[in-house]
Structure formats: C-alpha cells, structure tokens
Short mmCIF file of C-alpha atoms in Angstrom, two decimals:
data_model
loop_
_atom_site.label_atom_id
_atom_site.label_comp_id
_atom_site.label_asym_id
_atom_site.label_seq_id
_atom_site.Cartn_x
_atom_site.Cartn_y
_atom_site.Cartn_z
CA MET A 1220 64.19 80.69 135.78
CA ASP A 1221 67.82 79.61 136.02
CA ALA A 1222 70.69 80.97 133.91
CA ALA A 1223 70.52 78.12 131.37
CA GLN A 1224 66.78 78.67 130.83
CA GLN A 1225 67.35 82.41 130.46
CA GLU A 1226 70.06 81.78 127.86
CA THR A 1227 67.84 79.34 125.95
CA THR A 1228 64.96 81.85 125.98
CA ALA A 1229 67.23 84.68 124.83
CA ARG A 1230 68.56 82.50 122.00
CA ALA A 1231 65.01 81.53 120.96
CA ARG A 1232 63.93 85.19 120.91
CA GLU A 1233 66.95 86.11 118.79
CA LEU A 1234 66.09 83.32 116.33
CA GLN A 1235 62.50 84.61 116.25
CA ARG A 1236 63.82 88.12 115.52
CA ASN A 1237 65.82 86.69 112.58
CA TRP A 1238 62.97 84.55 111.25
CA TYR A 1239 59.95 86.77 111.88
CA GLY A 1240 61.42 90.26 112.24
CA GLU A 1241 60.76 90.44 115.98
CA PRO A 1242 60.23 88.11 118.96
CA LEU A 1243 56.89 86.34 118.67
CA GLY A 1244 55.84 87.49 122.14
CA ALA A 1245 55.88 91.12 120.96
CA LEU A 1246 54.25 90.27 117.64
CA PHE A 1247 51.46 88.21 119.24
CA ARG A 1248 50.83 90.80 121.98
CA ARG A 1249 50.43 93.48 119.31
CA LEU A 1250 47.96 91.29 117.39
CA ILE A 1251 46.02 90.66 120.62
CA ASP A 1252 45.86 94.39 121.33
CA ASP A 1253 45.19 95.56 117.77
CA LEU A 1254 42.49 92.97 117.06
CA GLY A 1255 40.90 92.87 120.54
CA LEU A 1256 41.68 89.21 121.12
CA ASN A 1257 42.73 87.13 124.07
CA GLN A 1258 45.44 84.46 123.87
CA ALA A 1259 42.94 81.61 123.53
CA ARG A 1260 41.18 83.29 120.58
CA LEU A 1261 44.52 84.12 118.90
CA ALA A 1262 45.64 80.50 119.31
CA ALA A 1263 42.36 79.27 117.81
CA VAL A 1264 42.58 81.61 114.80
CA LEU A 1265 46.19 80.59 114.16
CA GLY A 1266 45.47 76.89 114.58
CA LEU A 1267 47.80 76.47 117.54
CA SER A 1268 47.11 75.01 120.95
CA ALA A 1269 47.05 77.57 123.77
CA PRO A 1270 50.15 75.96 125.38
CA MET A 1271 52.05 76.13 122.06
CA LEU A 1272 51.16 79.81 121.66
CA SER A 1273 52.33 80.45 125.21
CA GLN A 1274 55.63 78.64 124.56
CA LEU A 1275 56.23 80.67 121.39
CA MET A 1276 55.41 83.92 123.20
CA SER A 1277 57.67 83.18 126.15
CA GLY A 1278 60.57 81.97 124.04
CA GLN A 1279 60.38 78.38 125.27
CA ARG A 1280 59.93 77.47 121.60
CA ALA A 1281 61.57 79.39 118.81
CA LYS A 1282 59.96 78.36 115.54
CA ILE A 1283 56.46 77.97 114.18
CA GLY A 1284 56.71 74.59 112.52
CA ASN A 1285 53.64 74.79 110.28
CA PRO A 1286 53.94 77.10 107.23
CA ALA A 1287 50.14 77.52 107.18
CA VAL A 1288 50.34 79.01 110.71
CA VAL A 1289 53.07 81.42 109.54
CA GLN A 1290 50.78 82.52 106.70
CA ARG A 1291 47.90 83.01 109.16
CA VAL A 1292 50.19 85.18 111.32
CA GLN A 1293 51.01 87.28 108.25
CA ALA A 1294 47.33 87.53 107.32
CA LEU A 1295 46.50 88.70 110.86
CA GLN A 1296 49.31 91.28 110.72
CA GLU A 1297 47.86 92.64 107.50
CA LEU A 1298 44.35 92.65 108.99
CA ALA A 1299 45.60 94.48 112.10
CA GLY A 1300 47.08 97.15 109.84
CA GLN A 1301 43.78 97.51 108.01
CA VAL A 1302 41.89 97.84 111.30
CA ALA A 1303 44.43 100.44 112.48
CA ASP A 1304 44.09 102.53 109.30
CA GLY A 1305 40.29 102.27 109.40
CA SER A 1306 39.88 100.42 106.10
CA VAL A 1307 38.37 97.40 107.93
CA SER A 1308 35.75 97.69 110.68
CA ALA A 1309 35.77 95.62 113.86
CA ALA A 1310 32.82 93.55 112.55
CA GLU A 1311 34.59 92.93 109.24
CA ALA A 1312 37.76 92.01 111.14
CA THR A 1313 35.85 89.34 113.07
CA ASP A 1314 34.57 87.84 109.81
CA ARG A 1315 38.04 87.99 108.28
CA MET A 1316 39.55 86.27 111.33
CA ASP A 1317 37.09 83.43 110.81
CA GLU A 1318 38.23 83.18 107.17
CA ILE A 1319 41.88 83.24 108.24
CA LYS A 1320 41.19 80.51 110.82
CA LYS A 1321 39.72 78.28 108.10
CA SER A 1322 42.56 78.91 105.64
CA GLN A 1323 44.86 75.98 105.09
CA GLY A 1324 47.83 78.11 104.11
CA GLY A 1325 48.46 77.30 100.50
CA SER A 1326 49.09 80.11 98.10
CA VAL A 1327 47.61 83.35 99.34
CA LEU A 1328 47.83 84.67 95.79
CA THR A 1329 45.17 82.23 94.64
CA GLY A 1330 43.21 82.17 97.89
CA THR A 1331 39.90 83.76 98.76
CA GLY A 1332 40.76 87.15 97.30
CA GLN A 1333 40.43 88.80 100.68
CA SER A 1334 43.30 91.18 99.86
CA THR A 1335 42.67 92.24 96.32
CA THR A 1336 42.03 95.47 94.55
CA SER A 1337 38.64 96.23 93.03
CA SER A 1338 39.93 94.78 89.74
CA GLY A 1339 40.51 91.46 91.48
CA ALA A 1340 44.32 91.75 91.36
CA PRO A 1341 46.26 90.92 94.54
CA THR A 1342 47.53 93.96 96.44
CA VAL A 1343 51.25 94.73 96.31
CA ARG A 1344 51.49 94.01 100.02
CA ARG A 1345 49.87 90.60 99.52
CA VAL A 1346 52.26 89.72 96.67
CA VAL A 1347 55.22 90.82 98.78
CA ARG A 1348 53.99 88.78 101.77
CA GLU A 1349 53.71 85.71 99.54
CA ILE A 1350 57.29 86.15 98.31
CA GLN A 1351 58.50 86.65 101.89
CA SER A 1352 56.60 83.62 103.12
CA LEU A 1353 57.98 81.43 100.36
CA LEU A 1354 61.58 82.51 100.96
CA ARG A 1355 61.23 82.17 104.73
CA SER A 1356 59.74 78.70 104.38
CA VAL A 1357 62.87 77.61 102.50
CA ALA A 1358 65.51 79.08 104.82
CA ALA A 1359 66.00 81.09 107.99
CA ALA A 1360 66.80 84.80 107.66
CA GLY A 1361 70.43 84.27 108.68
CA ASP A 1362 70.90 81.65 105.95
CA ILE A 1363 69.27 83.96 103.40
CA ILE A 1364 71.65 86.77 104.41
CA ASP A 1365 74.62 84.37 104.06
CA ALA A 1366 73.41 83.41 100.57
CA ALA A 1367 72.99 87.09 99.68
CA ASP A 1368 76.52 87.86 100.89
CA SER A 1369 77.83 85.03 98.69
CA LEU A 1370 75.97 86.37 95.64
CA ALA A 1371 76.73 90.06 96.20
CA PRO A 1372 80.08 90.26 94.35
CA THR A 1373 78.75 88.73 91.12
CA HIS A 1374 74.98 89.25 91.33
CA PRO A 1375 74.26 92.34 93.45
CA GLU A 1376 70.63 92.66 92.32
CA LEU A 1377 69.84 89.08 93.36
CA ALA A 1378 71.64 89.63 96.65
CA GLU A 1379 69.54 92.72 97.31
CA PHE A 1380 66.36 90.80 96.48
CA LEU A 1381 67.25 88.04 98.96
CA ARG A 1382 68.11 90.54 101.71
CA VAL A 1383 64.99 92.65 101.23
CA TYR A 1384 62.44 89.85 100.84
CA GLY A 1385 64.15 87.13 102.86
CA ALA A 1386 65.19 89.09 105.91
CA GLY A 1387 63.85 92.64 105.59
CA ARG A 1388 60.68 94.24 106.82
CA THR A 1389 57.54 94.13 104.70
CA ALA A 1390 57.53 97.92 104.20
CA GLU A 1391 61.05 97.73 102.71
CA ALA A 1392 60.00 94.87 100.43
CA VAL A 1393 56.89 96.77 99.27
CA ALA A 1394 59.08 99.80 98.42
CA HIS A 1395 61.53 97.54 96.55
CA TYR A 1396 58.69 95.87 94.64
CA GLU A 1397 57.12 99.18 93.68
CA SER A 1398 60.48 100.65 92.58
CA HIS A 1399 61.01 97.69 90.21
CA GLN A 1400 57.64 97.88 88.46
CA SER A 1401 57.56 99.44 85.01
#
C-alpha cells in the first residue's frame, strides 16, 4: 500500500470513528467473534456483499450507504451484548440473526418486538438506538457536534442532547435518557 492509499484508509477509519463510534473493522471483528460468525455470514446478515464488507473493514470505503444496514449493525451489536451477558443463548442468537437479516430497517420501535420488555414496551436501549440511528442518518457526528456547539450558548440542553445521542456512545445516551425520565 502506498502513502496515498494509507492516508485515504486512515481518513476513512477516522470518519468511521466519527460516524459509528469506532472503525468498522474493529466493530465487525468484534461482532464476528462475539456471535461466532465468519465474514461471509456477517455480510449476509447485514445485507452487504462480501467485497463491500471487506472494503468497509479495511477502510477502503468509509460509509455504510444504506440506513437499513446501519440498523442491522446496531441490532447485531445489541444481540452480541445479550449473548455476552447470557440473556440470549447461542441458538436464540441464530434465530435472531435470521430475523435481523430479514429486517428492512424501518422503525425498530414498531418492528418485530424483539427487544421489548415483558409488558411489550421497547427497552430503553432500543429507544436510545432508534434516536441515535435517526440522528446519524441525518448528519455525520462531526456535523452534529458543530450544530451542538452552535446551540450551546442559547440552548445548552438541546446541545447536550445532540452531543450525547448524535455522537456519543450508547451507554452515555442510555444514562442520559434514564436521568431525564420522571
């Protein structure tokens, strides 16, 4: 790889870090490890071609162009967390991955109910992910931060909301959400 390619790859990974919280190579490798997948199976579940997945992982491409794929990535991240904490078995995870593969994106709040409480209400994490996904489908994290900086002097609460949900980590957004419930 020559210097220009290395610079392009580094720039793509930095954009990925801004948009998705980390480079997609690291994110996808963790999903592969946590869910016991290979790259071909991950690509199939996400609805990407294997070459596209490879380009995203290596930094040859920066952005996932399809919002439904971004939502599938988020659903897989949530599933991986549930497998890690033992609340979902390996067999259940396989079934859930098939559901995720079939999902068309859309609103995860009105979807199949795969992340709901026993009362049927969406989990806080699911609501937060939906807010994050919506914000991130409108603008890149850097643009959201710029907007937040512009709002901060006159509307600090809105600025904080944009920073936390538009560019922060999900755990921070969940804590923010929970602290603002009555």
